[in-house]
PDB file of C-alpha atoms in Angstrom:
ATOM      1  CA  MET A 243     -69.752 134.963 123.737  1.00 93.00           C
ATOM      2  CA  VAL A 244     -66.105 135.534 123.328  1.00 98.00           C
ATOM      3  CA  LEU A 245     -64.735 138.570 124.888  1.00 98.00           C
ATOM      4  CA  GLY A 246     -62.270 140.816 123.532  1.00 98.00           C
ATOM      5  CA  PHE A 247     -60.400 143.193 125.401  1.00 98.00           C
ATOM      6  CA  ILE A 248     -57.812 146.072 123.946  1.00 98.00           C
ATOM      7  CA  GLY A 249     -55.514 146.893 126.832  1.00 97.00           C
ATOM      8  CA  ALA A 250     -54.167 144.680 129.363  1.00 97.00           C
ATOM      9  CA  GLY A 251     -53.618 147.466 132.329  1.00 96.00           C
ATOM     10  CA  HIS A 252     -54.572 147.220 136.106  1.00 95.00           C
ATOM     11  CA  ILE A 253     -58.522 147.807 134.861  1.00 96.00           C
ATOM     12  CA  ALA A 254     -58.713 144.948 131.904  1.00 98.00           C
ATOM     13  CA  THR A 255     -56.277 142.696 134.086  1.00 98.00           C
ATOM     14  CA  ALA A 256     -58.912 143.441 137.511  1.00 97.00           C
ATOM     15  CA  GLN A 257     -61.435 142.112 135.279  1.00 98.00           C
ATOM     16  CA  ILE A 258     -60.077 139.117 133.313  1.00 98.00           C
ATOM     17  CA  ILE A 259     -59.346 137.894 136.837  1.00 98.00           C
ATOM     18  CA  GLY A 260     -63.051 138.088 137.980  1.00 97.00           C
ATOM     19  CA  LEU A 261     -64.700 136.847 134.391  1.00 98.00           C
ATOM     20  CA  CYS A 262     -62.043 133.948 134.600  1.00 97.00           C
ATOM     21  CA  SER A 263     -62.544 132.973 138.378  1.00 97.00           C
ATOM     22  CA  ALA A 264     -66.435 133.922 138.184  1.00 97.00           C
ATOM     23  CA  THR A 265     -68.749 130.769 139.001  1.00 95.00           C
ATOM     24  CA  GLU A 266     -69.768 130.014 135.043  1.00 95.00           C
ATOM     25  CA  PRO A 267     -66.002 131.709 133.322  1.00 96.00           C
ATOM     26  CA  PRO A 268     -66.642 132.800 129.500  1.00 96.00           C
ATOM     27  CA  GLU A 269     -65.124 130.604 127.305  1.00 95.00           C
ATOM     28  CA  ARG A 270     -62.716 132.292 125.663  1.00 98.00           C
ATOM     29  CA  ILE A 271     -61.426 135.514 126.155  1.00 98.00           C
ATOM     30  CA  LEU A 272     -58.812 137.707 123.267  1.00 98.00           C
ATOM     31  CA  VAL A 273     -56.848 140.233 124.516  1.00 98.00           C
ATOM     32  CA  SER A 274     -54.254 142.278 122.926  1.00 98.00           C
ATOM     33  CA  ASP A 275     -52.370 145.291 124.828  1.00 96.00           C
ATOM     34  CA  ILE A 276     -48.990 147.786 123.335  1.00 94.00           C
ATOM     35  CA  ASP A 277     -46.913 145.996 125.491  1.00 95.00           C
ATOM     36  CA  MET A 278     -47.584 141.746 124.785  1.00 95.00           C
ATOM     37  CA  GLU A 279     -45.612 140.812 127.953  1.00 96.00           C
ATOM     38  CA  LYS A 280     -49.074 141.472 129.615  1.00 96.00           C
ATOM     39  CA  SER A 281     -51.230 139.706 127.207  1.00 96.00           C
ATOM     40  CA  ALA A 282     -49.287 137.254 127.581  1.00 97.00           C
ATOM     41  CA  ALA A 283     -49.455 136.885 131.235  1.00 97.00           C
ATOM     42  CA  LEU A 284     -52.656 136.440 130.966  1.00 97.00           C
ATOM     43  CA  ALA A 285     -52.591 134.337 128.722  1.00 97.00           C
ATOM     44  CA  SER A 286     -50.194 132.089 131.451  1.00 97.00           C
ATOM     45  CA  ARG A 287     -52.683 132.300 133.935  1.00 97.00           C
ATOM     46  CA  PHE A 288     -55.776 131.428 132.045  1.00 97.00           C
ATOM     47  CA  VAL A 289     -56.784 128.818 130.432  1.00 97.00           C
ATOM     48  CA  GLN A 290     -59.214 130.513 128.934  1.00 97.00           C
ATOM     49  CA  VAL A 291     -56.998 133.939 127.908  1.00 98.00           C
ATOM     50  CA  GLU A 292     -55.571 133.975 123.921  1.00 98.00           C
ATOM     51  CA  ALA A 293     -53.065 136.715 123.877  1.00 98.00           C
ATOM     52  CA  MET A 294     -53.455 138.229 120.076  1.00 98.00           C
ATOM     53  CA  ASP A 295     -50.904 139.852 118.060  1.00 95.00           C
ATOM     54  CA  ASN A 296     -52.709 142.972 117.585  1.00 96.00           C
ATOM     55  CA  ASN A 297     -55.709 144.932 118.126  1.00 98.00           C
ATOM     56  CA  GLN A 298     -57.733 144.458 114.990  1.00 98.00           C
ATOM     57  CA  ASP A 299     -57.363 140.912 115.666  1.00 98.00           C
ATOM     58  CA  VAL A 300     -59.104 140.835 118.854  1.00 98.00           C
ATOM     59  CA  ILE A 301     -61.897 142.452 117.139  1.00 98.00           C
ATOM     60  CA  ASP A 302     -62.514 140.164 114.598  1.00 98.00           C
ATOM     61  CA  GLY A 303     -62.598 137.638 116.984  1.00 98.00           C
ATOM     62  CA  SER A 304     -64.564 138.570 119.558  1.00 98.00           C
ATOM     63  CA  ASP A 305     -68.489 139.369 119.742  1.00 98.00           C
ATOM     64  CA  CYS A 306     -68.046 141.710 123.032  1.00 98.00           C
ATOM     65  CA  LEU A 307     -65.574 143.819 122.826  1.00 98.00           C
ATOM     66  CA  PHE A 308     -63.800 145.747 126.540  1.00 98.00           C
ATOM     67  CA  ILE A 309     -62.264 148.864 126.090  1.00 98.00           C
ATOM     68  CA  CYS A 310     -59.556 149.290 128.253  1.00 98.00           C
ATOM     69  CA  VAL A 311     -57.121 151.913 126.949  1.00 97.00           C
ATOM     70  CA  LEU A 312     -55.329 155.013 129.123  1.00 96.00           C
ATOM     71  CA  PRO A 313     -58.386 158.296 127.594  1.00 95.00           C
ATOM     72  CA  GLN A 314     -55.027 160.048 126.083  1.00 96.00           C
ATOM     73  CA  ILE A 315     -54.306 157.395 123.420  1.00 96.00           C
ATOM     74  CA  ALA A 316     -58.076 156.138 122.967  1.00 97.00           C
ATOM     75  CA  THR A 317     -58.913 157.883 120.078  1.00 97.00           C
ATOM     76  CA  GLU A 318     -55.326 157.006 118.259  1.00 96.00           C
ATOM     77  CA  VAL A 319     -55.910 153.389 119.306  1.00 96.00           C
ATOM     78  CA  LEU A 320     -59.733 153.110 117.900  1.00 97.00           C
ATOM     79  CA  SER A 321     -59.493 155.218 115.008  1.00 95.00           C
ATOM     80  CA  ASN A 322     -57.981 152.666 113.008  1.00 93.00           C
ATOM     81  CA  LEU A 323     -60.161 150.038 114.075  1.00 97.00           C
ATOM     82  CA  ARG A 324     -62.790 148.097 112.063  1.00 98.00           C
ATOM     83  CA  PHE A 325     -66.143 146.884 114.498  1.00 98.00           C
ATOM     84  CA  LYS A 326     -69.153 145.524 113.771  1.00 98.00           C
ATOM     85  CA  PRO A 327     -72.992 146.482 113.688  1.00 98.00           C
ATOM     86  CA  GLU A 328     -73.729 143.515 115.894  1.00 97.00           C
ATOM     87  CA  HIS A 329     -70.807 144.079 118.421  1.00 98.00           C
ATOM     88  CA  LEU A 330     -70.988 144.979 122.154  1.00 98.00           C
ATOM     89  CA  VAL A 331     -68.639 147.453 123.207  1.00 98.00           C
ATOM     90  CA  ILE A 332     -68.171 148.510 126.841  1.00 98.00           C
ATOM     91  CA  SER A 333     -65.417 151.016 127.111  1.00 98.00           C
ATOM     92  CA  VAL A 334     -63.892 151.686 130.235  1.00 97.00           C
ATOM     93  CA  VAL A 335     -61.780 154.212 129.072  1.00 96.00           C
ATOM     94  CA  ALA A 336     -62.176 157.526 131.577  1.00 91.00           C
ATOM     95  CA  ILE A 337     -63.392 161.019 130.335  1.00 90.00           C
ATOM     96  CA  HIS A 338     -64.363 160.123 126.804  1.00 95.00           C
ATOM     97  CA  PRO A 339     -68.392 160.674 126.586  1.00 96.00           C
ATOM     98  CA  LEU A 340     -70.665 158.132 125.230  1.00 97.00           C
ATOM     99  CA  GLU A 341     -71.453 159.718 122.003  1.00 97.00           C
ATOM    100  CA  GLU A 342     -67.697 159.953 121.211  1.00 97.00           C
ATOM    101  CA  ILE A 343     -66.881 156.421 122.010  1.00 97.00           C
ATOM    102  CA  ARG A 344     -70.096 155.529 119.857  1.00 97.00           C
ATOM    103  CA  LYS A 345     -68.664 157.445 116.701  1.00 97.00           C
ATOM    104  CA  LEU A 346     -65.017 156.098 117.270  1.00 97.00           C
ATOM    105  CA  VAL A 347     -66.419 152.262 117.294  1.00 98.00           C
ATOM    106  CA  SER A 348     -68.891 152.733 114.665  1.00 97.00           C
ATOM    107  CA  PRO A 349     -71.188 151.081 113.390  1.00 98.00           C
ATOM    108  CA  ALA A 350     -71.062 149.018 116.682  1.00 98.00           C
ATOM    109  CA  ARG A 351     -74.298 149.819 117.920  1.00 96.00           C
ATOM    110  CA  ARG A 352     -74.293 148.853 121.337  1.00 98.00           C
ATOM    111  CA  VAL A 353     -71.600 150.882 123.250  1.00 98.00           C
ATOM    112  CA  VAL A 354     -71.686 151.061 127.122  1.00 98.00           C
ATOM    113  CA  ARG A 355     -69.255 153.298 129.462  1.00 97.00           C
ATOM    114  CA  ALA A 356     -68.347 151.374 132.928  1.00 97.00           C
ATOM    115  CA  VAL A 357     -66.145 152.131 136.028  1.00 95.00           C
ATOM    116  CA  PRO A 358     -65.486 148.899 136.985  1.00 94.00           C
ATOM    117  CA  LEU A 359     -62.921 148.917 140.079  1.00 91.00           C
ATOM    118  CA  PRO A 360     -60.020 146.720 141.049  1.00 92.00           C
ATOM    119  CA  SER A 361     -61.872 145.022 143.402  1.00 92.00           C
ATOM    120  CA  VAL A 362     -64.057 142.970 140.490  1.00 95.00           C
ATOM    121  CA  ALA A 363     -60.960 140.418 140.901  1.00 96.00           C
ATOM    122  CA  ARG A 364     -62.463 139.433 144.125  1.00 96.00           C
ATOM    123  CA  HIS A 365     -66.104 140.055 143.046  1.00 96.00           C
ATOM    124  CA  ILE A 366     -66.861 142.848 145.224  1.00 92.00           C
ATOM    125  CA  GLY A 367     -67.896 146.091 144.536  1.00 87.00           C
ATOM    126  CA  PRO A 368     -69.449 148.311 142.278  1.00 91.00           C
ATOM    127  CA  VAL A 369     -69.874 148.779 138.475  1.00 95.00           C
ATOM    128  CA  ALA A 370     -71.563 151.372 137.357  1.00 95.00           C
ATOM    129  CA  PHE A 371     -72.078 151.579 133.915  1.00 97.00           C
ATOM    130  CA  TYR A 372     -74.856 153.306 131.069  1.00 97.00           C
ATOM    131  CA  PRO A 373     -76.699 152.628 129.572  1.00 97.00           C
ATOM    132  CA  GLY A 374     -78.614 149.837 131.056  1.00 95.00           C
ATOM    133  CA  GLU A 375     -77.389 147.126 128.426  1.00 96.00           C
ATOM    134  CA  PRO A 376     -78.654 142.892 129.137  1.00 97.00           C
ATOM    135  CA  GLN A 377     -75.781 141.549 128.198  1.00 97.00           C
ATOM    136  CA  ALA A 378     -73.402 144.167 130.337  1.00 98.00           C
ATOM    137  CA  HIS A 379     -75.093 143.702 133.149  1.00 98.00           C
ATOM    138  CA  ALA A 380     -74.578 140.375 132.970  1.00 97.00           C
ATOM    139  CA  LEU A 381     -71.258 140.312 132.444  1.00 97.00           C
ATOM    140  CA  PHE A 382     -70.709 142.629 135.601  1.00 98.00           C
ATOM    141  CA  LYS A 383     -72.733 140.546 137.687  1.00 97.00           C
ATOM    142  CA  LYS A 384     -70.434 137.669 137.256  1.00 97.00           C
ATOM    143  CA  MET A 385     -67.409 140.359 138.674  1.00 96.00           C
ATOM    144  CA  GLY A 386     -69.654 142.593 140.924  1.00 94.00           C
ATOM    145  CA  THR A 387     -72.383 144.413 141.851  1.00 94.00           C
ATOM    146  CA  PRO A 388     -73.711 145.835 138.770  1.00 96.00           C
ATOM    147  CA  VAL A 389     -74.823 149.784 139.324  1.00 95.00           C
ATOM    148  CA  PRO A 390     -76.813 150.892 135.912  1.00 97.00           C
ATOM    149  CA  ALA A 391     -77.270 154.672 135.223  1.00 97.00           C
ATOM    150  CA  GLN A 392     -80.476 156.178 134.539  1.00 97.00           C
ATOM    151  CA  SER A 393     -78.395 158.856 132.228  1.00 97.00           C
ATOM    152  CA  GLU A 394     -75.222 159.471 131.732  1.00 95.00           C
ATOM    153  CA  LYS A 395     -75.060 162.748 133.757  1.00 95.00           C
ATOM    154  CA  GLU A 396     -76.027 160.200 136.772  1.00 95.00           C
ATOM    155  CA  PHE A 397     -73.050 157.707 135.538  1.00 95.00           C
ATOM    156  CA  ILE A 398     -70.497 160.965 135.682  1.00 92.00           C
ATOM    157  CA  VAL A 399     -71.928 161.302 139.022  1.00 92.00           C
ATOM    158  CA  LEU A 400     -71.058 157.817 140.479  1.00 90.00           C
ATOM    159  CA  SER A 401     -67.786 157.412 138.252  1.00 88.00           C
ATOM    160  CA  ALA A 402     -66.912 160.678 140.814  1.00 85.00           C
ATOM    161  CA  PHE A 403     -67.559 158.218 143.764  1.00 78.00           C
ATOM    162  CA  THR A 404     -64.532 155.932 142.575  1.00 75.00           C
ATOM    163  CA  ALA A 405     -62.364 158.001 143.013  1.00 69.00           C
ATOM    164  CA  PHE A 406     -62.441 157.560 147.142  1.00 67.00           C
ATOM    165  CA  ILE A 407     -60.641 154.135 145.917  1.00 63.00           C
ATOM    166  CA  ALA A 408     -56.967 155.754 145.755  1.00 54.00           C
ATOM    167  CA  SER A 409     -56.783 155.888 149.537  1.00 51.00           C
ATOM    168  CA  PHE A 410     -57.056 152.090 149.508  1.00 51.00           C
TER     169      PHE A 410
END
């Protein structure tokens, strides 16, 4: 499975570090960011990572996509991109409800919201996510401890607990 990351900020970087340093790392990760230096830095650090020129190239070359952009630009970034029905899309975009993300990445049918913490770079800590998609669970297990929520409301409650990490 080829993984793609739209956005290469702190949380995306932590996930990529966690995945690339896992016992069984992915063979290929495509990444793009408006700041191309961030993508290039990840590509120079890990042999599996390839910096792409734009978000559509990441989508076109990936089976599973991690959406790692700031909430205030998510709609603008995702609106003009073309997803495939078979894509697994994992959104780590705060605030935006699952239904809203589903509309933005349509026709992708498998869409997950997740809250990975920076500690996933060291394979520790929880990764709350909803719904309990098996492939997402397997990916999060490479990074930390997957915590599948039973509903979006439960996911939101679990997400609120991540605020406690800020002081650390």
